[in-house]
């Protein structure tokens, strides 16, 4: 949730809270009670404050329970599910036309399906609560990461909930921090956390904007709002991990294999584009070589802002290259592009020379050292073992040195968070 979106009327939100939680009484002491409330009915909360955030899907209020717990009460915007369904149908129809007009090698309507699925899941408040629980579980090895706890007794019924109540976390957004070292540490922690999700846990926070991340009073990074989460397939995690290493090493030919593995290259292989979809009679494709594509992509990355330091530059580079080469857009990737474009936009504001690849290198190497797919396991064996099954010590040593170098280049990272965290 952002803090500046146009809200819906507070009175309507108050009615939704009382109705969804089945409470026959006022919201808090001193508040008027709905018509028909029993005399002397106990208020729902000990305190209920003003609205603190609003977005297209809902808005948030701060309250205090009778047990003294400060909480964030999120209320779904009325009618939003219908609007999401209408938007999805409009985009799906438009993209279906695009499939024909652009002679796509993939089905663009699957992108609309993926986005709509994610937003509908964001409207499921019990699913959001379970996402927060799973997120904390997956990040147990990174104690600098935290998230709010769930209060089911102040949340609507499972399956139809319009109200979600979570613990209120005290902290500052990156833009509210005056100390530059603290800002840098928070940005490093955020990038390290998100890269570890992309290549480690496979459970990615899709919306890490400034309003959804706080630096807590004890120096940890708190993520908020778990409605929109993405799942990275194992093969994609291994591909992204290898891609991080290839970009840092400048090995663009090897990077093209990653593009095939993660489905950026269509099954027909590498192809050049001729003509324009504006003139269907001249629009066609011819085969080309992996080497040709690798050279073109390297030139493109050299011209992209942040070409060797930002994940987002890979995606913008591929978009720009799609006028000359035939490329595919796997549906799962769209939400992850949003994650890193958002995150890198924040990093660029506070540390212009920030390098996402260097921060992510240690996690990439760990993923490569612990493959889960058959292809990843075979590649791991080929890289580390000779045909007689003896260890390639030089390769192993290089991997260990690369991980150490990545941590040193990352600068002030999450490892600098207070030990108490």
Coordinates of C-alpha atoms in Angstrom, one line a residue:
X1 CA 0.0 0.0 0.0
X2 CA 1.1 3.5 -0.8
X3 CA 0.3 6.5 1.4
X4 CA -1.0 8.9 -1.3
X5 CA -3.6 7.0 -3.4
X6 CA -7.2 8.3 -3.4
X7 CA -9.1 6.5 -0.6
X8 CA -12.7 5.4 -0.4
X9 CA -14.9 6.9 2.4
X10 CA -13.8 6.0 5.9
X11 CA -17.4 5.5 7.0
X12 CA -17.7 2.7 4.4
X13 CA -14.5 1.1 5.7
X14 CA -15.8 1.2 9.3
X15 CA -19.0 -0.5 8.3
X16 CA -17.0 -3.2 6.4
X17 CA -14.8 -3.9 9.5
X18 CA -17.8 -4.3 11.9
X19 CA -19.7 -6.4 9.4
X20 CA -16.8 -8.7 8.4
X21 CA -15.8 -9.3 12.0
X22 CA -19.4 -9.8 13.1
X23 CA -19.1 -7.3 15.8
X24 CA -22.2 -5.6 17.3
X25 CA -20.8 -2.6 18.9
X26 CA -18.7 0.5 18.3
X27 CA -15.2 0.4 16.8
X28 CA -13.6 1.9 19.8
X29 CA -14.5 3.8 23.0
X30 CA -16.2 7.2 22.1
X31 CA -17.3 6.0 18.7
X32 CA -20.9 5.9 17.8
X33 CA -22.4 2.4 17.6
X34 CA -24.5 1.1 14.7
X35 CA -28.2 1.1 14.9
X36 CA -29.5 -1.9 16.9
X37 CA -26.3 -2.3 18.9
X38 CA -27.0 -3.9 22.4
X39 CA -26.7 -1.4 25.3
X40 CA -23.2 -1.3 26.9
X41 CA -21.7 -3.4 24.0
X42 CA -17.9 -3.6 24.3
X43 CA -16.0 -1.7 21.6
X44 CA -14.0 -3.9 19.1
X45 CA -10.7 -2.1 19.7
X46 CA -9.3 -0.2 22.6
X47 CA -8.1 2.5 20.2
X48 CA -8.8 3.1 16.5
X49 CA -6.8 5.7 14.7
X50 CA -7.1 7.5 11.3
X51 CA -6.4 6.0 7.9
X52 CA -2.6 5.7 7.3
X53 CA -2.4 4.3 3.7
X54 CA -4.5 3.8 0.7
X55 CA -4.2 2.0 -2.7
X56 CA -6.3 0.7 -5.5
X57 CA -7.2 -2.5 -3.7
X58 CA -7.7 -1.3 -0.2
X59 CA -6.6 0.9 2.7
X60 CA -5.1 0.6 6.2
X61 CA -5.9 1.9 9.6
X62 CA -3.9 1.8 12.8
X63 CA -5.6 0.4 15.9
X64 CA -4.8 -1.1 19.3
X65 CA -6.4 -4.2 20.7
X66 CA -7.7 -4.7 24.2
X67 CA -4.5 -6.8 24.8
X68 CA -2.4 -3.7 24.0
X69 CA -1.1 -4.9 20.6
X70 CA -0.7 -2.2 18.0
X71 CA -2.1 -3.5 14.7
X72 CA -2.6 -2.5 11.0
X73 CA -6.2 -3.1 9.9
X74 CA -6.5 -3.5 6.1
X75 CA -9.9 -3.1 4.4
X76 CA -10.6 -4.2 0.9
X77 CA -12.0 -1.6 -1.5
X78 CA -15.7 -2.3 -2.3
X79 CA -16.2 -3.6 -5.9
X80 CA -12.6 -4.1 -6.6
X81 CA -12.9 -7.8 -7.5
X82 CA -15.4 -7.0 -10.3
X83 CA -13.0 -4.3 -11.6
X84 CA -10.1 -6.7 -11.7
X85 CA -12.1 -9.2 -13.6
X86 CA -13.1 -6.6 -16.2
X87 CA -9.5 -5.3 -16.6
X88 CA -8.3 -8.9 -17.1
X89 CA -10.9 -9.6 -19.8
X90 CA -9.9 -6.4 -21.6
X91 CA -6.2 -7.1 -21.5
X92 CA -6.6 -10.8 -22.5
X93 CA -8.6 -9.8 -25.6
X94 CA -6.1 -7.1 -26.6
X95 CA -3.2 -9.5 -26.2
X96 CA -5.0 -12.2 -28.2
X97 CA -5.1 -9.8 -31.1
X98 CA -1.4 -9.1 -30.5
X99 CA -0.6 -12.8 -30.8
X100 CA -1.8 -12.8 -34.4
X101 CA -0.6 -9.3 -35.4
X102 CA 3.0 -9.8 -34.0
X103 CA 3.3 -13.5 -35.0
X104 CA 4.3 -14.2 -31.4
X105 CA 6.1 -17.5 -30.7
X106 CA 4.4 -17.6 -27.3
X107 CA 0.8 -16.8 -26.1
X108 CA 0.6 -13.3 -24.7
X109 CA -2.8 -13.9 -23.1
X110 CA -0.9 -16.1 -20.6
X111 CA 0.7 -12.9 -19.3
X112 CA -2.7 -11.4 -18.6
X113 CA -3.7 -14.6 -16.9
X114 CA -0.6 -14.6 -14.7
X115 CA -1.1 -10.9 -13.6
X116 CA -4.9 -11.4 -13.0
X117 CA -4.2 -14.6 -11.0
X118 CA -1.7 -12.6 -8.8
X119 CA -4.1 -9.8 -8.2
X120 CA -7.0 -12.1 -7.3
X121 CA -4.7 -13.9 -4.9
X122 CA -3.9 -10.4 -3.4
X123 CA -7.6 -10.1 -2.6
X124 CA -7.5 -13.3 -0.6
X125 CA -6.5 -12.0 2.9
X126 CA -6.1 -15.4 4.5
X127 CA -3.7 -16.3 1.7
X128 CA -1.8 -13.1 2.3
X129 CA -1.4 -14.0 6.0
X130 CA -0.1 -17.4 5.2
X131 CA 2.3 -15.8 2.7
X132 CA 3.8 -13.7 5.5
X133 CA 4.2 -16.8 7.7
X134 CA 5.9 -18.8 4.9
X135 CA 8.1 -15.8 4.1
X136 CA 9.4 -15.7 7.6
X137 CA 10.0 -19.4 7.7
X138 CA 12.0 -19.3 4.4
X139 CA 14.2 -16.5 5.7
X140 CA 15.1 -18.0 9.1
X141 CA 18.7 -18.1 8.0
X142 CA 18.6 -14.3 7.4
X143 CA 17.7 -12.9 10.8
X144 CA 18.0 -9.3 9.4
X145 CA 14.6 -9.9 7.6
X146 CA 11.3 -9.7 9.5
X147 CA 7.6 -9.4 8.8
X148 CA 4.4 -8.7 10.8
X149 CA 2.5 -11.5 12.5
X150 CA -1.1 -12.4 11.7
X151 CA -4.1 -11.8 14.1
X152 CA -6.8 -14.2 12.8
X153 CA -9.3 -13.1 15.5
X154 CA -9.4 -9.6 14.0
X155 CA -9.6 -10.9 10.4
X156 CA -12.7 -11.7 8.3
X157 CA -14.0 -15.3 7.5
X158 CA -11.7 -17.5 5.4
X159 CA -12.6 -17.4 1.7
X160 CA -14.6 -14.1 1.9
X161 CA -12.5 -11.9 4.3
X162 CA -12.6 -8.2 3.5
X163 CA -10.6 -7.3 6.6
X164 CA -7.0 -8.4 7.5
X165 CA -5.3 -7.5 10.7
X166 CA -1.5 -7.8 11.1
X167 CA 1.0 -6.6 13.7
X168 CA 2.0 -3.0 13.5
X169 CA 5.7 -2.7 12.9
X170 CA 7.5 0.5 13.9
X171 CA 10.2 1.6 11.5
X172 CA 11.3 4.2 8.9
X173 CA 11.0 4.1 5.2
X174 CA 14.3 4.7 3.3
X175 CA 13.2 8.2 2.4
X176 CA 12.7 9.1 6.0
X177 CA 16.2 8.1 7.0
X178 CA 18.7 11.0 7.3
X179 CA 21.8 9.1 8.0
X180 CA 23.4 8.1 4.6
X181 CA 25.1 5.0 6.1
X182 CA 21.7 3.7 7.4
X183 CA 20.2 4.4 4.0
X184 CA 22.9 2.4 2.3
X185 CA 22.6 -0.5 4.8
X186 CA 18.9 -0.6 4.2
X187 CA 19.2 -0.6 0.4
X188 CA 21.8 -3.4 0.6
X189 CA 19.6 -5.5 2.9
X190 CA 16.6 -5.0 0.5
X191 CA 18.6 -6.0 -2.6
X192 CA 20.2 -8.9 -0.8
X193 CA 16.9 -10.1 0.5
X194 CA 15.2 -10.0 -3.0
X195 CA 18.1 -11.6 -4.8
X196 CA 18.1 -14.4 -2.3
X197 CA 14.4 -14.9 -3.0
X198 CA 14.9 -15.0 -6.7
X199 CA 17.7 -17.6 -6.7
X200 CA 17.3 -19.1 -3.2
X201 CA 13.9 -19.4 -1.6
X202 CA 11.9 -19.1 -4.9
X203 CA 9.3 -17.1 -3.0
X204 CA 9.5 -13.5 -4.2
X205 CA 7.9 -10.3 -2.8
X206 CA 6.6 -8.7 -6.0
X207 CA 6.0 -5.2 -4.7
X208 CA 9.0 -4.0 -2.7
X209 CA 8.3 -0.3 -3.1
X210 CA 9.3 2.2 -0.4
X211 CA 6.0 1.9 1.4
X212 CA 6.4 -1.9 1.8
X213 CA 9.8 -1.9 3.5
X214 CA 10.9 -0.4 6.8
X215 CA 14.1 -0.2 8.8
X216 CA 13.0 -1.3 12.2
X217 CA 14.2 0.2 15.5
X218 CA 16.5 -2.8 16.1
X219 CA 18.1 -2.5 12.6
X220 CA 16.2 -5.2 10.7
X221 CA 14.5 -4.9 7.4
X222 CA 10.7 -5.4 7.6
X223 CA 8.7 -6.4 4.6
X224 CA 5.0 -5.5 4.5
X225 CA 2.1 -6.4 2.3
X226 CA 2.3 -10.1 1.2
X227 CA -0.7 -10.2 -1.1
X228 CA 1.3 -10.4 -4.3
X229 CA 4.0 -13.0 -4.1
X230 CA 5.7 -15.0 -6.9
X231 CA 7.0 -18.5 -7.1
X232 CA 10.2 -19.1 -9.2
X233 CA 10.5 -22.5 -10.8
X234 CA 13.6 -24.5 -9.8
X235 CA 15.0 -24.4 -13.4
X236 CA 14.6 -20.6 -13.5
X237 CA 16.3 -20.2 -10.1
X238 CA 19.3 -22.1 -11.4
X239 CA 19.3 -20.2 -14.7
X240 CA 19.2 -16.8 -12.9
X241 CA 22.0 -17.9 -10.6
X242 CA 24.2 -18.9 -13.6
X243 CA 23.2 -15.7 -15.4
X244 CA 24.5 -13.5 -12.5
X245 CA 27.9 -15.1 -12.8
X246 CA 28.0 -14.9 -16.6
X247 CA 27.1 -11.2 -16.6
X248 CA 29.8 -10.4 -14.0
X249 CA 32.3 -12.4 -16.0
X250 CA 31.3 -10.9 -19.3
X251 CA 30.5 -14.3 -20.8
X252 CA 27.6 -13.5 -23.1
X253 CA 27.8 -16.6 -25.1
X254 CA 27.2 -18.7 -21.9
X255 CA 24.4 -16.2 -21.0
X256 CA 22.5 -17.2 -24.2
X257 CA 22.2 -20.7 -22.8
X258 CA 20.6 -19.3 -19.7
X259 CA 18.1 -17.4 -21.9
X260 CA 17.2 -20.7 -23.5
X261 CA 16.9 -22.4 -20.1
X262 CA 14.5 -19.7 -18.7
X263 CA 12.5 -19.6 -21.9
X264 CA 13.4 -16.2 -23.3
X265 CA 14.4 -17.9 -26.6
X266 CA 11.4 -19.6 -28.4
X267 CA 11.6 -23.4 -29.1
X268 CA 12.4 -22.6 -32.8
X269 CA 15.8 -21.3 -31.6
X270 CA 17.7 -18.1 -32.4
X271 CA 16.0 -16.2 -35.2
X272 CA 16.4 -12.8 -36.8
X273 CA 13.4 -10.5 -37.4
X274 CA 12.9 -9.0 -40.8
X275 CA 10.4 -6.3 -41.7
X276 CA 7.7 -4.9 -39.4
X277 CA 4.4 -6.2 -38.0
X278 CA 2.9 -2.9 -39.3
X279 CA 3.4 -4.5 -42.8
X280 CA 2.5 -8.2 -42.5
X281 CA 3.6 -9.0 -46.0
X282 CA 7.2 -8.1 -45.2
X283 CA 7.3 -9.5 -41.7
X284 CA 9.2 -12.8 -41.4
X285 CA 12.0 -14.6 -39.5
X286 CA 15.2 -16.4 -40.5
X287 CA 17.5 -18.7 -38.4
X288 CA 20.7 -17.3 -37.0
X289 CA 23.5 -18.5 -34.7
X290 CA 23.9 -18.4 -31.0
X291 CA 27.1 -16.4 -31.6
X292 CA 25.3 -13.8 -33.6
X293 CA 22.7 -13.2 -30.9
X294 CA 25.4 -13.2 -28.1
X295 CA 27.4 -10.5 -30.0
X296 CA 24.2 -8.4 -30.5
X297 CA 23.2 -8.7 -26.9
X298 CA 26.6 -7.7 -25.6
X299 CA 26.5 -4.6 -27.8
X300 CA 23.1 -3.8 -26.5
X301 CA 24.1 -4.2 -22.9
X302 CA 27.1 -1.9 -23.4
X303 CA 24.6 0.8 -24.5
X304 CA 22.0 0.2 -21.7
X305 CA 22.2 2.3 -18.6
X306 CA 23.3 0.0 -15.8
X307 CA 23.9 -2.8 -18.4
X308 CA 26.4 -4.6 -16.1
X309 CA 25.0 -3.5 -12.7
X310 CA 21.2 -3.7 -12.9
X311 CA 18.9 -6.7 -13.4
X312 CA 16.4 -4.4 -15.0
X313 CA 18.8 -3.6 -17.8
X314 CA 18.7 -7.2 -19.1
X315 CA 15.0 -7.0 -19.5
X316 CA 15.0 -3.6 -21.2
X317 CA 17.9 -4.8 -23.4
X318 CA 15.9 -7.8 -24.5
X319 CA 12.9 -5.6 -25.2
X320 CA 15.1 -3.3 -27.4
X321 CA 16.6 -6.4 -29.1
X322 CA 13.3 -7.9 -29.9
X323 CA 13.0 -5.6 -32.9
X324 CA 15.9 -7.5 -34.5
X325 CA 15.6 -11.0 -32.9
X326 CA 12.6 -13.2 -32.1
X327 CA 12.1 -13.5 -28.4
X328 CA 9.6 -15.0 -26.0
X329 CA 8.1 -13.7 -22.8
X330 CA 7.5 -16.5 -20.3
X331 CA 4.4 -15.6 -18.1
X332 CA 6.2 -16.1 -14.8
X333 CA 8.8 -13.5 -15.5
X334 CA 6.6 -10.4 -15.7
X335 CA 6.0 -10.1 -12.0
X336 CA 9.7 -10.6 -11.2
X337 CA 10.6 -7.8 -13.6
X338 CA 8.4 -5.6 -11.6
X339 CA 10.2 -6.6 -8.4
X340 CA 13.6 -5.6 -9.6
X341 CA 12.7 -2.5 -11.6
X342 CA 11.0 -1.2 -8.4
X343 CA 13.9 -2.2 -6.2
X344 CA 16.6 -0.9 -8.4
X345 CA 14.7 2.3 -8.8
X346 CA 15.0 2.8 -5.1
X347 CA 18.6 1.8 -5.0
X348 CA 19.5 4.3 -7.8
X349 CA 18.1 7.2 -5.8
X350 CA 20.3 6.6 -2.8
X351 CA 23.4 4.9 -4.3
X352 CA 23.7 5.6 -8.1
X353 CA 26.7 3.1 -8.6
X354 CA 24.9 0.3 -6.8
X355 CA 25.5 -3.1 -8.4
X356 CA 22.8 -5.7 -8.0
X357 CA 24.9 -8.5 -9.5
X358 CA 27.7 -8.1 -7.0
X359 CA 25.3 -8.2 -4.1
X360 CA 23.6 -11.3 -5.6
X361 CA 26.8 -13.2 -6.4
X362 CA 27.1 -15.1 -3.1
X363 CA 23.5 -16.3 -3.4
X364 CA 24.0 -17.2 -7.1
X365 CA 27.1 -19.4 -6.2
X366 CA 25.2 -21.1 -3.4
X367 CA 22.4 -22.0 -5.7
X368 CA 24.8 -23.4 -8.3
X369 CA 26.5 -25.4 -5.6
X370 CA 23.2 -26.9 -4.6
X371 CA 21.2 -27.7 -7.8
X372 CA 17.8 -29.4 -7.6
X373 CA 17.0 -30.1 -11.2
X374 CA 18.5 -33.0 -13.2
X375 CA 20.1 -30.5 -15.7
X376 CA 21.6 -28.5 -12.9
X377 CA 23.0 -31.5 -11.1
X378 CA 24.6 -32.7 -14.4
X379 CA 26.1 -29.3 -15.0
X380 CA 27.4 -29.2 -11.5
X381 CA 29.1 -32.6 -11.9
X382 CA 30.6 -31.6 -15.2
X383 CA 32.0 -28.4 -13.8
X384 CA 33.5 -29.9 -10.6
X385 CA 34.3 -33.5 -11.6
X386 CA 36.7 -34.8 -14.2
X387 CA 35.6 -37.8 -16.3
X388 CA 37.4 -40.1 -13.8
X389 CA 35.2 -38.5 -10.9
X390 CA 38.2 -36.7 -9.3
X391 CA 37.6 -33.2 -8.1
X392 CA 38.6 -30.2 -10.3
X393 CA 40.2 -28.3 -7.4
X394 CA 40.9 -25.2 -9.6
X395 CA 37.2 -24.8 -10.4
X396 CA 36.2 -25.3 -6.8
X397 CA 38.8 -22.8 -5.6
X398 CA 37.5 -20.2 -8.2
X399 CA 33.9 -20.6 -7.0
X400 CA 34.9 -20.0 -3.4
X401 CA 37.0 -17.0 -4.3
X402 CA 34.2 -15.6 -6.4
X403 CA 31.8 -15.8 -3.5
X404 CA 34.2 -14.1 -1.1
X405 CA 34.9 -11.4 -3.7
X406 CA 31.2 -10.8 -4.2
X407 CA 30.6 -10.2 -0.6
X408 CA 33.5 -7.8 -0.4
X409 CA 32.4 -5.9 -3.4
X410 CA 28.8 -5.7 -2.1
X411 CA 30.1 -3.2 0.5
X412 CA 27.9 -2.4 3.5
X413 CA 25.5 -5.4 3.3
X414 CA 23.0 -7.1 5.5
X415 CA 25.9 -8.7 7.4
X416 CA 26.4 -5.2 9.0
X417 CA 23.0 -5.4 10.7
X418 CA 23.1 -5.4 14.5
X419 CA 24.0 -8.8 15.9
X420 CA 20.9 -8.5 18.1
X421 CA 18.8 -8.9 15.0

